mmCIF file with all atom_site columns, N, CA and C in Angstrom:
data_model
loop_
_atom_site.group_PDB
_atom_site.id
_atom_site.type_symbol
_atom_site.label_atom_id
_atom_site.label_alt_id
_atom_site.label_comp_id
_atom_site.label_asym_id
_atom_site.label_entity_id
_atom_site.label_seq_id
_atom_site.pdbx_PDB_ins_code
_atom_site.Cartn_x
_atom_site.Cartn_y
_atom_site.Cartn_z
_atom_site.occupancy
_atom_site.B_iso_or_equiv
_atom_site.pdbx_formal_charge
_atom_site.auth_seq_id
_atom_site.auth_comp_id
_atom_site.auth_asym_id
_atom_site.auth_atom_id
_atom_site.pdbx_PDB_model_num
ATOM 1   N N  . UNK V 1 1  ? -16.783 49.052 16.969 1.00 0.00 ? 1  UNK V N  1
ATOM 2   C CA . UNK V 1 1  ? -17.917 48.679 17.795 1.00 0.00 ? 1  UNK V CA 1
ATOM 3   C C  . UNK V 1 1  ? -17.518 48.788 19.262 1.00 0.00 ? 1  UNK V C  1
ATOM 4   N N  . UNK V 1 2  ? -18.379 49.304 20.071 1.00 0.00 ? 2  UNK V N  1
ATOM 5   C CA . UNK V 1 2  ? -18.109 49.503 21.491 1.00 0.00 ? 2  UNK V CA 1
ATOM 6   C C  . UNK V 1 2  ? -18.203 48.194 22.259 1.00 0.00 ? 2  UNK V C  1
ATOM 7   N N  . UNK V 1 3  ? -17.367 48.086 23.290 1.00 0.00 ? 3  UNK V N  1
ATOM 8   C CA . UNK V 1 3  ? -17.402 46.875 24.108 1.00 0.00 ? 3  UNK V CA 1
ATOM 9   C C  . UNK V 1 3  ? -18.249 47.058 25.364 1.00 0.00 ? 3  UNK V C  1
ATOM 10  N N  . UNK V 1 4  ? -18.994 48.155 25.457 1.00 0.00 ? 4  UNK V N  1
ATOM 11  C CA . UNK V 1 4  ? -19.849 48.388 26.621 1.00 0.00 ? 4  UNK V CA 1
ATOM 12  C C  . UNK V 1 4  ? -21.009 47.403 26.619 1.00 0.00 ? 4  UNK V C  1
ATOM 13  N N  . UNK V 1 5  ? -21.331 46.902 27.792 1.00 0.00 ? 5  UNK V N  1
ATOM 14  C CA . UNK V 1 5  ? -22.447 45.963 27.890 1.00 0.00 ? 5  UNK V CA 1
ATOM 15  C C  . UNK V 1 5  ? -23.768 46.716 27.879 1.00 0.00 ? 5  UNK V C  1
ATOM 16  N N  . UNK V 1 6  ? -24.837 45.988 27.637 1.00 0.00 ? 6  UNK V N  1
ATOM 17  C CA . UNK V 1 6  ? -26.177 46.581 27.645 1.00 0.00 ? 6  UNK V CA 1
ATOM 18  C C  . UNK V 1 6  ? -26.468 47.155 29.014 1.00 0.00 ? 6  UNK V C  1
ATOM 19  N N  . UNK V 1 7  ? -26.026 46.482 30.071 1.00 0.00 ? 7  UNK V N  1
ATOM 20  C CA . UNK V 1 7  ? -26.261 46.954 31.434 1.00 0.00 ? 7  UNK V CA 1
ATOM 21  C C  . UNK V 1 7  ? -25.634 48.323 31.664 1.00 0.00 ? 7  UNK V C  1
ATOM 22  N N  . UNK V 1 8  ? -24.459 48.570 31.107 1.00 0.00 ? 8  UNK V N  1
ATOM 23  C CA . UNK V 1 8  ? -23.776 49.846 31.292 1.00 0.00 ? 8  UNK V CA 1
ATOM 24  C C  . UNK V 1 8  ? -24.464 50.972 30.536 1.00 0.00 ? 8  UNK V C  1
ATOM 25  N N  . UNK V 1 9  ? -25.116 50.689 29.422 1.00 0.00 ? 9  UNK V N  1
ATOM 26  C CA . UNK V 1 9  ? -25.713 51.734 28.606 1.00 0.00 ? 9  UNK V CA 1
ATOM 27  C C  . UNK V 1 9  ? -27.210 51.906 28.845 1.00 0.00 ? 9  UNK V C  1
ATOM 28  N N  . UNK V 1 10 ? -27.834 51.015 29.591 1.00 0.00 ? 10 UNK V N  1
ATOM 29  C CA . UNK V 1 10 ? -29.287 51.047 29.790 1.00 0.00 ? 10 UNK V CA 1
ATOM 30  C C  . UNK V 1 10 ? -29.652 51.889 31.011 1.00 0.00 ? 10 UNK V C  1
ATOM 31  N N  . UNK V 1 11 ? -29.215 53.113 31.040 1.00 0.00 ? 11 UNK V N  1
ATOM 32  C CA . UNK V 1 11 ? -29.557 54.020 32.138 1.00 0.00 ? 11 UNK V CA 1
ATOM 33  C C  . UNK V 1 11 ? -30.878 54.712 31.843 1.00 0.00 ? 11 UNK V C  1
ATOM 34  N N  . UNK V 1 12 ? -31.578 55.040 32.912 1.00 0.00 ? 12 UNK V N  1
ATOM 35  C CA . UNK V 1 12 ? -32.831 55.778 32.744 1.00 0.00 ? 12 UNK V CA 1
ATOM 36  C C  . UNK V 1 12 ? -32.510 57.220 32.385 1.00 0.00 ? 12 UNK V C  1
ATOM 37  N N  . UNK V 1 13 ? -33.368 57.819 31.632 1.00 0.00 ? 13 UNK V N  1
ATOM 38  C CA . UNK V 1 13 ? -33.218 59.201 31.207 1.00 0.00 ? 13 UNK V CA 1
ATOM 39  C C  . UNK V 1 13 ? -33.258 60.123 32.416 1.00 0.00 ? 13 UNK V C  1
ATOM 40  N N  . UNK V 1 14 ? -32.390 61.126 32.441 1.00 0.00 ? 14 UNK V N  1
ATOM 41  C CA . UNK V 1 14 ? -32.376 62.102 33.527 1.00 0.00 ? 14 UNK V CA 1
ATOM 42  C C  . UNK V 1 14 ? -33.583 63.021 33.410 1.00 0.00 ? 14 UNK V C  1
ATOM 43  N N  . UNK V 1 15 ? -34.075 63.473 34.559 1.00 0.00 ? 15 UNK V N  1
ATOM 44  C CA . UNK V 1 15 ? -35.225 64.379 34.598 1.00 0.00 ? 15 UNK V CA 1
ATOM 45  C C  . UNK V 1 15 ? -34.751 65.831 34.551 1.00 0.00 ? 15 UNK V C  1
ATOM 46  N N  . UNK V 1 16 ? -35.503 66.666 33.869 1.00 0.00 ? 16 UNK V N  1
ATOM 47  C CA . UNK V 1 16 ? -35.250 68.099 33.866 1.00 0.00 ? 16 UNK V CA 1
ATOM 48  C C  . UNK V 1 16 ? -35.915 68.714 35.102 1.00 0.00 ? 16 UNK V C  1
ATOM 49  N N  . UNK V 1 17 ? -35.549 69.956 35.449 1.00 0.00 ? 17 UNK V N  1
ATOM 50  C CA . UNK V 1 17 ? -36.243 70.612 36.565 1.00 0.00 ? 17 UNK V CA 1
ATOM 51  C C  . UNK V 1 17 ? -37.749 70.713 36.333 1.00 0.00 ? 17 UNK V C  1
ATOM 52  N N  . UNK V 1 18 ? -38.149 70.954 35.093 1.00 0.00 ? 18 UNK V N  1
ATOM 53  C CA . UNK V 1 18 ? -39.569 71.053 34.787 1.00 0.00 ? 18 UNK V CA 1
ATOM 54  C C  . UNK V 1 18 ? -40.279 69.722 35.030 1.00 0.00 ? 18 UNK V C  1
ATOM 55  N N  . UNK V 1 19 ? -39.641 68.634 34.618 1.00 0.00 ? 19 UNK V N  1
ATOM 56  C CA . UNK V 1 19 ? -40.226 67.316 34.833 1.00 0.00 ? 19 UNK V CA 1
ATOM 57  C C  . UNK V 1 19 ? -40.295 66.974 36.312 1.00 0.00 ? 19 UNK V C  1
ATOM 58  N N  . UNK V 1 20 ? -39.262 67.356 37.054 1.00 0.00 ? 20 UNK V N  1
ATOM 59  C CA . UNK V 1 20 ? -39.263 67.114 38.496 1.00 0.00 ? 20 UNK V CA 1
ATOM 60  C C  . UNK V 1 20 ? -40.391 67.890 39.167 1.00 0.00 ? 20 UNK V C  1
ATOM 61  N N  . UNK V 1 21 ? -40.541 69.164 38.819 1.00 0.00 ? 21 UNK V N  1
ATOM 62  C CA . UNK V 1 21 ? -41.601 69.986 39.399 1.00 0.00 ? 21 UNK V CA 1
ATOM 63  C C  . UNK V 1 21 ? -42.973 69.394 39.110 1.00 0.00 ? 21 UNK V C  1
ATOM 64  N N  . UNK V 1 22 ? -43.181 68.960 37.878 1.00 0.00 ? 22 UNK V N  1
ATOM 65  C CA . UNK V 1 22 ? -44.467 68.364 37.517 1.00 0.00 ? 22 UNK V CA 1
ATOM 66  C C  . UNK V 1 22 ? -44.689 67.055 38.266 1.00 0.00 ? 22 UNK V C  1
ATOM 67  N N  . UNK V 1 23 ? -43.674 66.219 38.336 1.00 0.00 ? 23 UNK V N  1
ATOM 68  C CA . UNK V 1 23 ? -43.777 64.926 39.011 1.00 0.00 ? 23 UNK V CA 1
ATOM 69  C C  . UNK V 1 23 ? -44.123 65.091 40.488 1.00 0.00 ? 23 UNK V C  1
ATOM 70  N N  . UNK V 1 24 ? -43.484 66.075 41.140 1.00 0.00 ? 24 UNK V N  1
ATOM 71  C CA . UNK V 1 24 ? -43.697 66.286 42.575 1.00 0.00 ? 24 UNK V CA 1
ATOM 72  C C  . UNK V 1 24 ? -44.852 67.226 42.880 1.00 0.00 ? 24 UNK V C  1
ATOM 73  N N  . UNK V 1 25 ? -45.356 67.919 41.877 1.00 0.00 ? 25 UNK V N  1
ATOM 74  C CA . UNK V 1 25 ? -46.448 68.862 42.095 1.00 0.00 ? 25 UNK V CA 1
ATOM 75  C C  . UNK V 1 25 ? -46.011 70.103 42.854 1.00 0.00 ? 25 UNK V C  1
ATOM 76  N N  . UNK V 1 26 ? -44.785 70.566 42.566 1.00 0.00 ? 26 UNK V N  1
ATOM 77  C CA . UNK V 1 26 ? -44.259 71.765 43.204 1.00 0.00 ? 26 UNK V CA 1
ATOM 78  C C  . UNK V 1 26 ? -43.909 72.785 42.127 1.00 0.00 ? 26 UNK V C  1
ATOM 79  N N  . UNK V 1 27 ? -43.625 74.002 42.554 1.00 0.00 ? 27 UNK V N  1
ATOM 80  C CA . UNK V 1 27 ? -43.287 75.062 41.608 1.00 0.00 ? 27 UNK V CA 1
ATOM 81  C C  . UNK V 1 27 ? -41.835 74.965 41.155 1.00 0.00 ? 27 UNK V C  1
ATOM 82  N N  . UNK V 1 28 ? -41.545 75.617 40.039 1.00 0.00 ? 28 UNK V N  1
ATOM 83  C CA . UNK V 1 28 ? -40.157 75.699 39.570 1.00 0.00 ? 28 UNK V CA 1
ATOM 84  C C  . UNK V 1 28 ? -39.309 76.463 40.584 1.00 0.00 ? 28 UNK V C  1
ATOM 85  N N  . UNK V 1 29 ? -39.898 77.462 41.235 1.00 0.00 ? 29 UNK V N  1
ATOM 86  C CA . UNK V 1 29 ? -39.175 78.195 42.277 1.00 0.00 ? 29 UNK V CA 1
ATOM 87  C C  . UNK V 1 29 ? -38.681 77.231 43.348 1.00 0.00 ? 29 UNK V C  1
ATOM 88  N N  . UNK V 1 30 ? -39.520 76.305 43.753 1.00 0.00 ? 30 UNK V N  1
ATOM 89  C CA . UNK V 1 30 ? -39.162 75.323 44.772 1.00 0.00 ? 30 UNK V CA 1
ATOM 90  C C  . UNK V 1 30 ? -37.993 74.461 44.296 1.00 0.00 ? 30 UNK V C  1
ATOM 91  N N  . UNK V 1 31 ? -38.060 73.965 43.075 1.00 0.00 ? 31 UNK V N  1
ATOM 92  C CA . UNK V 1 31 ? -36.993 73.123 42.528 1.00 0.00 ? 31 UNK V CA 1
ATOM 93  C C  . UNK V 1 31 ? -35.675 73.888 42.489 1.00 0.00 ? 31 UNK V C  1
ATOM 94  N N  . UNK V 1 32 ? -35.702 75.122 42.001 1.00 0.00 ? 32 UNK V N  1
ATOM 95  C CA . UNK V 1 32 ? -34.468 75.906 41.914 1.00 0.00 ? 32 UNK V CA 1
ATOM 96  C C  . UNK V 1 32 ? -33.960 76.296 43.298 1.00 0.00 ? 32 UNK V C  1
ATOM 97  N N  . UNK V 1 33 ? -34.857 76.497 44.237 1.00 0.00 ? 33 UNK V N  1
ATOM 98  C CA . UNK V 1 33 ? -34.453 76.781 45.609 1.00 0.00 ? 33 UNK V CA 1
ATOM 99  C C  . UNK V 1 33 ? -33.710 75.586 46.193 1.00 0.00 ? 33 UNK V C  1
ATOM 100 N N  . UNK V 1 34 ? -34.228 74.381 45.968 1.00 0.00 ? 34 UNK V N  1
ATOM 101 C CA . UNK V 1 34 ? -33.539 73.180 46.440 1.00 0.00 ? 34 UNK V CA 1
ATOM 102 C C  . UNK V 1 34 ? -32.148 73.077 45.847 1.00 0.00 ? 34 UNK V C  1
ATOM 103 N N  . UNK V 1 35 ? -32.027 73.379 44.562 1.00 0.00 ? 35 UNK V N  1
ATOM 104 C CA . UNK V 1 35 ? -30.732 73.211 43.907 1.00 0.00 ? 35 UNK V CA 1
ATOM 105 C C  . UNK V 1 35 ? -29.699 74.196 44.433 1.00 0.00 ? 35 UNK V C  1
ATOM 106 N N  . UNK V 1 36 ? -30.145 75.366 44.867 1.00 0.00 ? 36 UNK V N  1
ATOM 107 C CA . UNK V 1 36 ? -29.185 76.350 45.370 1.00 0.00 ? 36 UNK V CA 1
ATOM 108 C C  . UNK V 1 36 ? -28.980 76.278 46.882 1.00 0.00 ? 36 UNK V C  1
ATOM 109 N N  . UNK V 1 37 ? -30.004 75.854 47.624 1.00 0.00 ? 37 UNK V N  1
ATOM 110 C CA . UNK V 1 37 ? -29.916 75.841 49.087 1.00 0.00 ? 37 UNK V CA 1
ATOM 111 C C  . UNK V 1 37 ? -29.874 74.442 49.687 1.00 0.00 ? 37 UNK V C  1
ATOM 112 N N  . UNK V 1 38 ? -30.129 73.431 48.869 1.00 0.00 ? 38 UNK V N  1
ATOM 113 C CA . UNK V 1 38 ? -30.195 72.070 49.384 1.00 0.00 ? 38 UNK V CA 1
ATOM 114 C C  . UNK V 1 38 ? -31.604 71.747 49.845 1.00 0.00 ? 38 UNK V C  1
ATOM 115 N N  . UNK V 1 39 ? -31.800 70.494 50.224 1.00 0.00 ? 39 UNK V N  1
ATOM 116 C CA . UNK V 1 39 ? -33.091 70.091 50.751 1.00 0.00 ? 39 UNK V CA 1
ATOM 117 C C  . UNK V 1 39 ? -33.909 69.237 49.817 1.00 0.00 ? 39 UNK V C  1
ATOM 118 N N  . UNK V 1 40 ? -33.553 69.164 48.561 1.00 0.00 ? 40 UNK V N  1
ATOM 119 C CA . UNK V 1 40 ? -34.287 68.346 47.613 1.00 0.00 ? 40 UNK V CA 1
ATOM 120 C C  . UNK V 1 40 ? -33.479 67.138 47.191 1.00 0.00 ? 40 UNK V C  1
ATOM 121 N N  . UNK V 1 41 ? -33.905 66.504 46.111 1.00 0.00 ? 41 UNK V N  1
ATOM 122 C CA . UNK V 1 41 ? -33.151 65.354 45.599 1.00 0.00 ? 41 UNK V CA 1
ATOM 123 C C  . UNK V 1 41 ? -31.762 65.784 45.125 1.00 0.00 ? 41 UNK V C  1
ATOM 124 N N  . UNK V 1 42 ? -30.845 64.818 45.057 1.00 0.00 ? 42 UNK V N  1
ATOM 125 C CA . UNK V 1 42 ? -29.515 65.108 44.538 1.00 0.00 ? 42 UNK V CA 1
ATOM 126 C C  . UNK V 1 42 ? -29.640 65.671 43.132 1.00 0.00 ? 42 UNK V C  1
ATOM 127 N N  . UNK V 1 43 ? -28.831 66.692 42.861 1.00 0.00 ? 43 UNK V N  1
ATOM 128 C CA . UNK V 1 43 ? -28.860 67.338 41.547 1.00 0.00 ? 43 UNK V CA 1
ATOM 129 C C  . UNK V 1 43 ? -27.534 67.082 40.832 1.00 0.00 ? 43 UNK V C  1
ATOM 130 N N  . UNK V 1 44 ? -27.612 66.957 39.518 1.00 0.00 ? 44 UNK V N  1
ATOM 131 C CA . UNK V 1 44 ? -26.440 66.770 38.678 1.00 0.00 ? 44 UNK V CA 1
ATOM 132 C C  . UNK V 1 44 ? -26.367 67.969 37.736 1.00 0.00 ? 44 UNK V C  1
ATOM 133 N N  . UNK V 1 45 ? -25.185 68.532 37.583 1.00 0.00 ? 45 UNK V N  1
ATOM 134 C CA . UNK V 1 45 ? -24.979 69.623 36.633 1.00 0.00 ? 45 UNK V CA 1
ATOM 135 C C  . UNK V 1 45 ? -24.384 69.027 35.364 1.00 0.00 ? 45 UNK V C  1
ATOM 136 N N  . UNK V 1 46 ? -25.132 69.100 34.278 1.00 0.00 ? 46 UNK V N  1
ATOM 137 C CA . UNK V 1 46 ? -24.699 68.552 32.997 1.00 0.00 ? 46 UNK V CA 1
ATOM 138 C C  . UNK V 1 46 ? -24.659 69.696 31.992 1.00 0.00 ? 46 UNK V C  1
ATOM 139 N N  . UNK V 1 47 ? -23.464 70.095 31.617 1.00 0.00 ? 47 UNK V N  1
ATOM 140 C CA . UNK V 1 47 ? -23.337 71.185 30.649 1.00 0.00 ? 47 UNK V CA 1
ATOM 141 C C  . UNK V 1 47 ? -24.029 72.458 31.082 1.00 0.00 ? 47 UNK V C  1
ATOM 142 N N  . UNK V 1 48 ? -23.973 72.762 32.366 1.00 0.00 ? 48 UNK V N  1
ATOM 143 C CA . UNK V 1 48 ? -24.608 73.968 32.877 1.00 0.00 ? 48 UNK V CA 1
ATOM 144 C C  . UNK V 1 48 ? -26.101 73.829 33.130 1.00 0.00 ? 48 UNK V C  1
ATOM 145 N N  . UNK V 1 49 ? -26.639 72.662 32.928 1.00 0.00 ? 49 UNK V N  1
ATOM 146 C CA . UNK V 1 49 ? -28.071 72.409 33.150 1.00 0.00 ? 49 UNK V CA 1
ATOM 147 C C  . UNK V 1 49 ? -28.244 71.498 34.360 1.00 0.00 ? 49 UNK V C  1
ATOM 148 N N  . UNK V 1 50 ? -29.365 71.676 35.047 1.00 0.00 ? 50 UNK V N  1
ATOM 149 C CA . UNK V 1 50 ? -29.681 70.817 36.189 1.00 0.00 ? 50 UNK V CA 1
ATOM 150 C C  . UNK V 1 50 ? -30.412 69.585 35.697 1.00 0.00 ? 50 UNK V C  1
ATOM 151 N N  . UNK V 1 51 ? -30.018 68.423 36.235 1.00 0.00 ? 51 UNK V N  1
ATOM 152 C CA . UNK V 1 51 ? -30.689 67.174 35.904 1.00 0.00 ? 51 UNK V CA 1
ATOM 153 C C  . UNK V 1 51 ? -30.792 66.319 37.158 1.00 0.00 ? 51 UNK V C  1
ATOM 154 N N  . UNK V 1 52 ? -31.759 65.416 37.164 1.00 0.00 ? 52 UNK V N  1
ATOM 155 C CA . UNK V 1 52 ? -32.027 64.575 38.325 1.00 0.00 ? 52 UNK V CA 1
ATOM 156 C C  . UNK V 1 52 ? -32.149 63.124 37.882 1.00 0.00 ? 52 UNK V C  1
ATOM 157 N N  . UNK V 1 53 ? -31.502 62.223 38.619 1.00 0.00 ? 53 UNK V N  1
ATOM 158 C CA . UNK V 1 53 ? -31.663 60.786 38.371 1.00 0.00 ? 53 UNK V CA 1
ATOM 159 C C  . UNK V 1 53 ? -32.983 60.348 38.996 1.00 0.00 ? 53 UNK V C  1
ATOM 160 N N  . UNK V 1 54 ? -33.829 59.647 38.251 1.00 0.00 ? 54 UNK V N  1
ATOM 161 C CA . UNK V 1 54 ? -35.097 59.167 38.830 1.00 0.00 ? 54 UNK V CA 1
ATOM 162 C C  . UNK V 1 54 ? -34.894 58.360 40.111 1.00 0.00 ? 54 UNK V C  1
ATOM 163 N N  . UNK V 1 55 ? -33.842 57.551 40.176 1.00 0.00 ? 55 UNK V N  1
ATOM 164 C CA . UNK V 1 55 ? -33.586 56.764 41.392 1.00 0.00 ? 55 UNK V CA 1
ATOM 165 C C  . UNK V 1 55 ? -33.268 57.658 42.584 1.00 0.00 ? 55 UNK V C  1
ATOM 166 N N  . UNK V 1 56 ? -32.536 58.764 42.349 1.00 0.00 ? 56 UNK V N  1
ATOM 167 C CA . UNK V 1 56 ? -32.230 59.707 43.433 1.00 0.00 ? 56 UNK V CA 1
ATOM 168 C C  . UNK V 1 56 ? -33.504 60.401 43.920 1.00 0.00 ? 56 UNK V C  1
ATOM 169 N N  . UNK V 1 57 ? -34.398 60.706 42.989 1.00 0.00 ? 57 UNK V N  1
ATOM 170 C CA . UNK V 1 57 ? -35.671 61.345 43.358 1.00 0.00 ? 57 UNK V CA 1
ATOM 171 C C  . UNK V 1 57 ? -36.478 60.399 44.243 1.00 0.00 ? 57 UNK V C  1
ATOM 172 N N  . UNK V 1 58 ? -36.578 59.135 43.847 1.00 0.00 ? 58 UNK V N  1
ATOM 173 C CA . UNK V 1 58 ? -37.336 58.155 44.631 1.00 0.00 ? 58 UNK V CA 1
ATOM 174 C C  . UNK V 1 58 ? -36.691 57.930 45.997 1.00 0.00 ? 58 UNK V C  1
ATOM 175 N N  . UNK V 1 59 ? -35.360 57.880 46.043 1.00 0.00 ? 59 UNK V N  1
ATOM 176 C CA . UNK V 1 59 ? -34.645 57.711 47.317 1.00 0.00 ? 59 UNK V CA 1
ATOM 177 C C  . UNK V 1 59 ? -34.918 58.894 48.243 1.00 0.00 ? 59 UNK V C  1
ATOM 178 N N  . UNK V 1 60 ? -34.908 60.096 47.690 1.00 0.00 ? 60 UNK V N  1
ATOM 179 C CA . UNK V 1 60 ? -35.185 61.298 48.484 1.00 0.00 ? 60 UNK V CA 1
ATOM 180 C C  . UNK V 1 60 ? -36.632 61.271 48.997 1.00 0.00 ? 60 UNK V C  1
ATOM 181 N N  . UNK V 1 61 ? -37.566 60.873 48.136 1.00 0.00 ? 61 UNK V N  1
ATOM 182 C CA . UNK V 1 61 ? -38.966 60.776 48.573 1.00 0.00 ? 61 UNK V CA 1
ATOM 183 C C  . UNK V 1 61 ? -39.128 59.786 49.721 1.00 0.00 ? 61 UNK V C  1
ATOM 184 N N  . UNK V 1 62 ? -38.441 58.647 49.611 1.00 0.00 ? 62 UNK V N  1
ATOM 185 C CA . UNK V 1 62 ? -38.497 57.664 50.709 1.00 0.00 ? 62 UNK V CA 1
ATOM 186 C C  . UNK V 1 62 ? -37.951 58.254 51.992 1.00 0.00 ? 62 UNK V C  1
ATOM 187 N N  . UNK V 1 63 ? -36.891 59.049 51.898 1.00 0.00 ? 63 UNK V N  1
ATOM 188 C CA . UNK V 1 63 ? -36.257 59.625 53.090 1.00 0.00 ? 63 UNK V CA 1
ATOM 189 C C  . UNK V 1 63 ? -37.134 60.680 53.760 1.00 0.00 ? 63 UNK V C  1
ATOM 190 N N  . UNK V 1 64 ? -37.942 61.381 52.985 1.00 0.00 ? 64 UNK V N  1
ATOM 191 C CA . UNK V 1 64 ? -38.756 62.459 53.569 1.00 0.00 ? 64 UNK V CA 1
ATOM 192 C C  . UNK V 1 64 ? -40.203 62.048 53.814 1.00 0.00 ? 64 UNK V C  1
ATOM 193 N N  . UNK V 1 65 ? -40.515 60.782 53.557 1.00 0.00 ? 65 UNK V N  1
ATOM 194 C CA . UNK V 1 65 ? -41.880 60.287 53.780 1.00 0.00 ? 65 UNK V CA 1
ATOM 195 C C  . UNK V 1 65 ? -42.192 60.260 55.278 1.00 0.00 ? 65 UNK V C  1
ATOM 196 N N  . UNK V 1 66 ? -43.349 60.783 55.628 1.00 0.00 ? 66 UNK V N  1
ATOM 197 C CA . UNK V 1 66 ? -43.806 60.787 57.022 1.00 0.00 ? 66 UNK V CA 1
ATOM 198 C C  . UNK V 1 66 ? -44.459 59.451 57.310 1.00 0.00 ? 66 UNK V C  1
ATOM 199 N N  . UNK V 1 67 ? -43.814 58.648 58.153 1.00 0.00 ? 67 UNK V N  1
ATOM 200 C CA . UNK V 1 67 ? -44.298 57.298 58.466 1.00 0.00 ? 67 UNK V CA 1
ATOM 201 C C  . UNK V 1 67 ? -45.248 57.258 59.673 1.00 0.00 ? 67 UNK V C  1
ATOM 202 N N  . UNK V 1 68 ? -45.653 58.414 60.170 1.00 0.00 ? 68 UNK V N  1
ATOM 203 C CA . UNK V 1 68 ? -46.509 58.429 61.368 1.00 0.00 ? 68 UNK V CA 1
ATOM 204 C C  . UNK V 1 68 ? -47.939 58.027 61.089 1.00 0.00 ? 68 UNK V C  1
ATOM 205 N N  . UNK V 1 69 ? -48.324 57.985 59.833 1.00 0.00 ? 69 UNK V N  1
ATOM 206 C CA . UNK V 1 69 ? -49.706 57.618 59.515 1.00 0.00 ? 69 UNK V CA 1
ATOM 207 C C  . UNK V 1 69 ? -50.601 58.829 59.548 1.00 0.00 ? 69 UNK V C  1
ATOM 208 N N  . UNK V 1 70 ? -51.781 58.666 59.008 1.00 0.00 ? 70 UNK V N  1
ATOM 209 C CA . UNK V 1 70 ? -52.689 59.805 58.915 1.00 0.00 ? 70 UNK V CA 1
ATOM 210 C C  . UNK V 1 70 ? -53.922 59.669 59.768 1.00 0.00 ? 70 UNK V C  1
ATOM 211 N N  . UNK V 1 71 ? -53.878 58.834 60.768 1.00 0.00 ? 71 UNK V N  1
ATOM 212 C CA . UNK V 1 71 ? -55.094 58.542 61.388 1.00 0.00 ? 71 UNK V CA 1
ATOM 213 C C  . UNK V 1 71 ? -55.487 59.040 62.652 1.00 0.00 ? 71 UNK V C  1
#
């Protein structure tokens, strides 16, 4: 039996590039461009696949949010 606590194993599922594109309403080209050139959320390479932590996506969105207002 593993001695890992529930807190250590209760991680949120990583997002795929397709899920990220759908969530943000952008194209797959945009997501792959970010992964190769930078500019998007932090990317993780898992077994040759791109994955995104939901918390990193939200942190990136907060950083790029325009706080000037729309009025």
